[in-house]
Amino acid sequence: MATGQDTQAKSGGGAGRTRGRPRSFDRATALEKALLAFWQHGYEATSVSDLTRVMGIGAPSLYAAFGDKQSLFDEVVRVYTGTHGAFGARALEEEPTAREGIARMLREAAAEYTDRSHPQGCMIIHAATNCTNPEVEALLRDRRNANIAAIESRIRADIAAGLLPAGTDAAALARHTGAVIQGMSQQARDGARREELEALAEIAMAIWPHD
C-alpha cells in the first residue's frame, strides 16, 4: 500500500515539478514563425499574444528565450537579413560588375517578393508600416540605408575601375535602385506577378550609363 508521502510524490509532487519545468521548443523554428508573423502584419500590428500563438509557446517562455517583443524583432531582422533577404548582398558580392549585380538583385527581388511560400514583399520594408516605436523605426531605416550604401560603394568601385563613366552619379544611381526595390516590394504586396516585376526591373536597368 502506498503511503501518503508516496502518493504525494507520484501525484502532487510530480505534477508540481512537471508544471515548473520550462516548455521545450525548437528555437530556430519559433524564430521563423515569428519572422513570418512580423513579415505579414508589420511590427506594430503583431502583438505578443499573436507571437505566442504562432510560435506555439507561452509568454513566459518567449520572454525567457528572446526577451521582450522588440528584442525578439531585433533577432528576427538578423535572421531575415541572413536568409530571405540575403539575395541582394550576395548578388553584389558575386557578380563581376555593379551593373550585373544590380540586374541580378532586381531579378531575384521579383522572384523573392512574389514567392507564395511566405508573405509577399520585403520584411524590412513592410515591418515599418505604421510603426510608432522609434528604436524599431531606426533599426529598419538603418538597414535600408545600409543596403543603399552598399550599392553606392559597388558603383563607386566600378567608376574607379573605369567600368562606368567617370561622371556617373553613384549616390543618385544607388538611391534609384533603392526606390525601385521598395516599389517592387509594395507592388508585390498589392498582387503584382513575378513577370510584371521582372519587366519593371528591365526598365530600371535601361537608365544605367554606358561607357
Short mmCIF file of C-alpha atoms in Angstrom, two decimals, residues 2-191:
data_model
loop_
_atom_site.label_atom_id
_atom_site.label_comp_id
_atom_site.label_asym_id
_atom_site.label_seq_id
_atom_site.Cartn_x
_atom_site.Cartn_y
_atom_site.Cartn_z
CA ALA A 2 1.36 3.43 -0.90
CA THR A 3 1.92 5.78 1.99
CA GLY A 4 0.61 9.34 1.97
CA GLN A 5 4.16 10.52 1.25
CA ASP A 6 4.43 8.09 -1.71
CA THR A 7 1.07 9.24 -3.09
CA GLN A 8 2.18 12.87 -2.91
CA ALA A 9 5.41 12.07 -4.73
CA LYS A 10 3.53 10.26 -7.51
CA SER A 11 0.80 12.83 -7.95
CA GLY A 12 1.03 16.28 -6.41
CA GLY A 13 4.81 16.39 -6.05
CA GLY A 14 5.47 15.02 -9.55
CA ALA A 15 2.84 17.24 -11.12
CA GLY A 16 4.34 20.26 -9.42
CA ARG A 17 7.76 19.50 -10.88
CA THR A 18 6.23 18.95 -14.33
CA ARG A 19 4.42 22.27 -14.22
CA GLY A 20 7.62 24.02 -13.17
CA ARG A 21 9.73 22.57 -15.98
CA PRO A 22 10.27 25.04 -18.87
CA ARG A 23 8.45 24.05 -22.04
CA SER A 24 10.91 22.85 -24.65
CA PHE A 25 10.72 24.11 -28.23
CA ASP A 26 12.90 24.43 -31.28
CA ARG A 27 14.32 27.95 -31.19
CA ALA A 28 15.05 28.24 -34.92
CA THR A 29 11.54 27.08 -35.82
CA ALA A 30 9.98 29.50 -33.34
CA LEU A 31 12.06 32.36 -34.77
CA GLU A 32 10.98 31.57 -38.32
CA LYS A 33 7.33 31.59 -37.25
CA ALA A 34 7.82 34.95 -35.54
CA LEU A 35 9.54 36.24 -38.67
CA LEU A 36 6.56 35.27 -40.82
CA ALA A 37 4.16 36.99 -38.42
CA PHE A 38 6.14 40.24 -38.42
CA TRP A 39 6.55 39.99 -42.20
CA GLN A 40 2.83 39.56 -42.78
CA HIS A 41 1.46 42.09 -40.30
CA GLY A 42 4.31 44.51 -39.55
CA TYR A 43 5.93 45.22 -36.21
CA GLU A 44 3.21 47.41 -34.73
CA ALA A 45 0.26 45.18 -35.61
CA THR A 46 1.88 41.98 -34.33
CA SER A 47 1.08 41.55 -30.63
CA VAL A 48 2.80 39.35 -28.07
CA SER A 49 -0.31 37.15 -27.99
CA ASP A 50 -0.09 36.79 -31.78
CA LEU A 51 3.55 35.74 -31.42
CA THR A 52 2.97 33.20 -28.67
CA ARG A 53 0.15 31.67 -30.70
CA VAL A 54 2.10 31.26 -33.93
CA MET A 55 5.32 30.24 -32.14
CA GLY A 56 3.48 27.66 -30.05
CA ILE A 57 4.95 28.83 -26.73
CA GLY A 58 3.70 30.69 -23.68
CA ALA A 59 4.58 34.28 -22.87
CA PRO A 60 6.98 33.27 -20.06
CA SER A 61 8.92 31.05 -22.49
CA LEU A 62 9.02 33.84 -25.08
CA TYR A 63 10.39 36.34 -22.58
CA ALA A 64 12.88 33.83 -21.16
CA ALA A 65 14.21 32.83 -24.59
CA PHE A 66 14.06 36.09 -26.52
CA GLY A 67 13.45 38.95 -24.11
CA ASP A 68 10.65 41.38 -24.95
CA LYS A 69 8.89 41.88 -28.29
CA GLN A 70 11.47 44.39 -29.51
CA SER A 71 14.40 42.10 -28.67
CA LEU A 72 12.68 39.26 -30.50
CA PHE A 73 12.16 41.51 -33.51
CA ASP A 74 15.84 42.54 -33.50
CA GLU A 75 16.77 38.86 -33.75
CA VAL A 76 14.15 38.26 -36.44
CA VAL A 77 15.67 41.06 -38.53
CA ARG A 78 19.10 39.41 -38.28
CA VAL A 79 17.62 36.07 -39.33
CA TYR A 80 15.76 37.65 -42.26
CA THR A 81 18.86 39.52 -43.44
CA GLY A 82 20.83 36.28 -43.49
CA THR A 83 18.14 34.17 -45.19
CA HIS A 84 15.18 35.54 -47.16
CA GLY A 85 16.79 38.95 -47.57
CA ALA A 86 20.34 37.82 -48.35
CA PHE A 87 19.95 37.80 -52.14
CA GLY A 88 20.87 41.46 -52.61
CA ALA A 89 24.21 41.36 -50.81
CA ARG A 90 25.00 38.04 -52.47
CA ALA A 91 24.36 39.46 -55.95
CA LEU A 92 26.60 42.48 -55.31
CA GLU A 93 29.36 40.25 -53.99
CA GLU A 94 29.25 37.52 -56.62
CA GLU A 95 28.70 39.40 -59.88
CA PRO A 96 31.73 40.93 -61.67
CA THR A 97 30.23 44.42 -62.10
CA ALA A 98 27.80 46.69 -60.31
CA ARG A 99 25.50 46.65 -63.34
CA GLU A 100 25.32 42.85 -63.35
CA GLY A 101 24.97 42.73 -59.57
CA ILE A 102 22.05 45.18 -59.54
CA ALA A 103 20.37 43.48 -62.50
CA ARG A 104 20.56 40.15 -60.66
CA MET A 105 19.38 41.77 -57.42
CA LEU A 106 16.26 43.12 -59.12
CA ARG A 107 15.50 39.83 -60.87
CA GLU A 108 15.83 37.93 -57.62
CA ALA A 109 13.72 40.53 -55.81
CA ALA A 110 10.97 39.90 -58.36
CA ALA A 111 11.13 36.18 -57.56
CA GLU A 112 11.51 36.51 -53.78
CA TYR A 113 8.87 39.18 -53.29
CA THR A 114 6.21 37.19 -55.17
CA ASP A 115 7.07 33.77 -53.69
CA ARG A 116 3.80 32.38 -52.30
CA SER A 117 5.54 30.20 -49.72
CA HIS A 118 5.84 33.27 -47.46
CA PRO A 119 4.37 36.79 -47.20
CA GLN A 120 4.96 38.99 -50.23
CA GLY A 121 7.36 41.89 -50.45
CA CYS A 122 10.31 42.70 -48.19
CA MET A 123 10.01 42.33 -44.42
CA ILE A 124 12.50 45.15 -43.73
CA ILE A 125 10.29 47.50 -45.75
CA HIS A 126 6.86 46.24 -44.73
CA ALA A 127 7.52 45.81 -41.00
CA ALA A 128 7.96 49.58 -40.69
CA THR A 129 4.35 50.25 -41.72
CA ASN A 130 2.60 52.42 -39.10
CA CYS A 131 5.43 51.75 -36.64
CA THR A 132 5.43 54.10 -33.64
CA ASN A 133 8.47 52.63 -31.88
CA PRO A 134 11.39 55.00 -32.62
CA GLU A 135 14.04 52.34 -31.95
CA VAL A 136 12.43 49.87 -34.33
CA GLU A 137 11.96 52.61 -36.92
CA ALA A 138 15.67 53.46 -36.61
CA LEU A 139 16.68 49.80 -36.89
CA LEU A 140 14.74 49.31 -40.12
CA ARG A 141 15.78 52.67 -41.55
CA ASP A 142 19.44 51.88 -40.84
CA ARG A 143 19.08 48.52 -42.60
CA ARG A 144 17.55 50.13 -45.68
CA ASN A 145 20.18 52.87 -45.74
CA ALA A 146 22.95 50.29 -45.32
CA ASN A 147 21.65 48.47 -48.39
CA ILE A 148 21.74 51.68 -50.44
CA ALA A 149 25.23 52.46 -49.12
CA ALA A 150 26.43 49.01 -50.21
CA ILE A 151 25.04 49.60 -53.70
CA GLU A 152 26.68 53.03 -53.89
CA SER A 153 30.01 51.59 -52.77
CA ARG A 154 29.86 48.94 -55.51
CA ILE A 155 29.03 51.58 -58.13
CA ARG A 156 31.90 53.80 -56.98
CA ALA A 157 34.28 50.86 -57.25
CA ASP A 158 33.24 50.36 -60.86
CA ILE A 159 33.68 54.07 -61.62
CA ALA A 160 37.19 53.91 -60.18
CA ALA A 161 37.92 50.82 -62.27
CA GLY A 162 36.70 52.50 -65.44
CA LEU A 163 33.72 50.16 -65.80
CA LEU A 164 31.29 53.08 -65.54
CA PRO A 165 31.75 56.63 -66.88
CA ALA A 166 33.66 59.00 -64.59
CA GLY A 167 30.69 61.38 -64.42
CA THR A 168 28.26 58.73 -63.10
CA ASP A 169 26.32 59.98 -60.06
CA ALA A 170 26.86 56.97 -57.80
CA ALA A 171 24.66 58.28 -54.98
CA ALA A 172 21.70 59.03 -57.26
CA LEU A 173 22.00 55.70 -59.06
CA ALA A 174 22.12 53.83 -55.75
CA ARG A 175 19.06 55.69 -54.46
CA HIS A 176 17.24 54.97 -57.71
CA THR A 177 17.91 51.26 -57.17
CA GLY A 178 16.69 51.52 -53.57
CA ALA A 179 13.49 53.23 -54.72
CA VAL A 180 12.89 50.53 -57.33
CA ILE A 181 13.40 47.78 -54.73
CA GLN A 182 10.99 49.46 -52.31
CA GLY A 183 8.42 49.97 -55.07
CA MET A 184 8.72 46.34 -56.15
CA SER A 185 8.09 45.27 -52.56
CA GLN A 186 4.88 47.29 -52.30
CA GLN A 187 3.66 46.22 -55.72
CA ALA A 188 4.22 42.58 -54.74
CA ARG A 189 2.11 43.20 -51.63
CA ASP A 190 -0.56 44.64 -53.93
CA GLY A 191 -0.61 41.49 -56.06
#
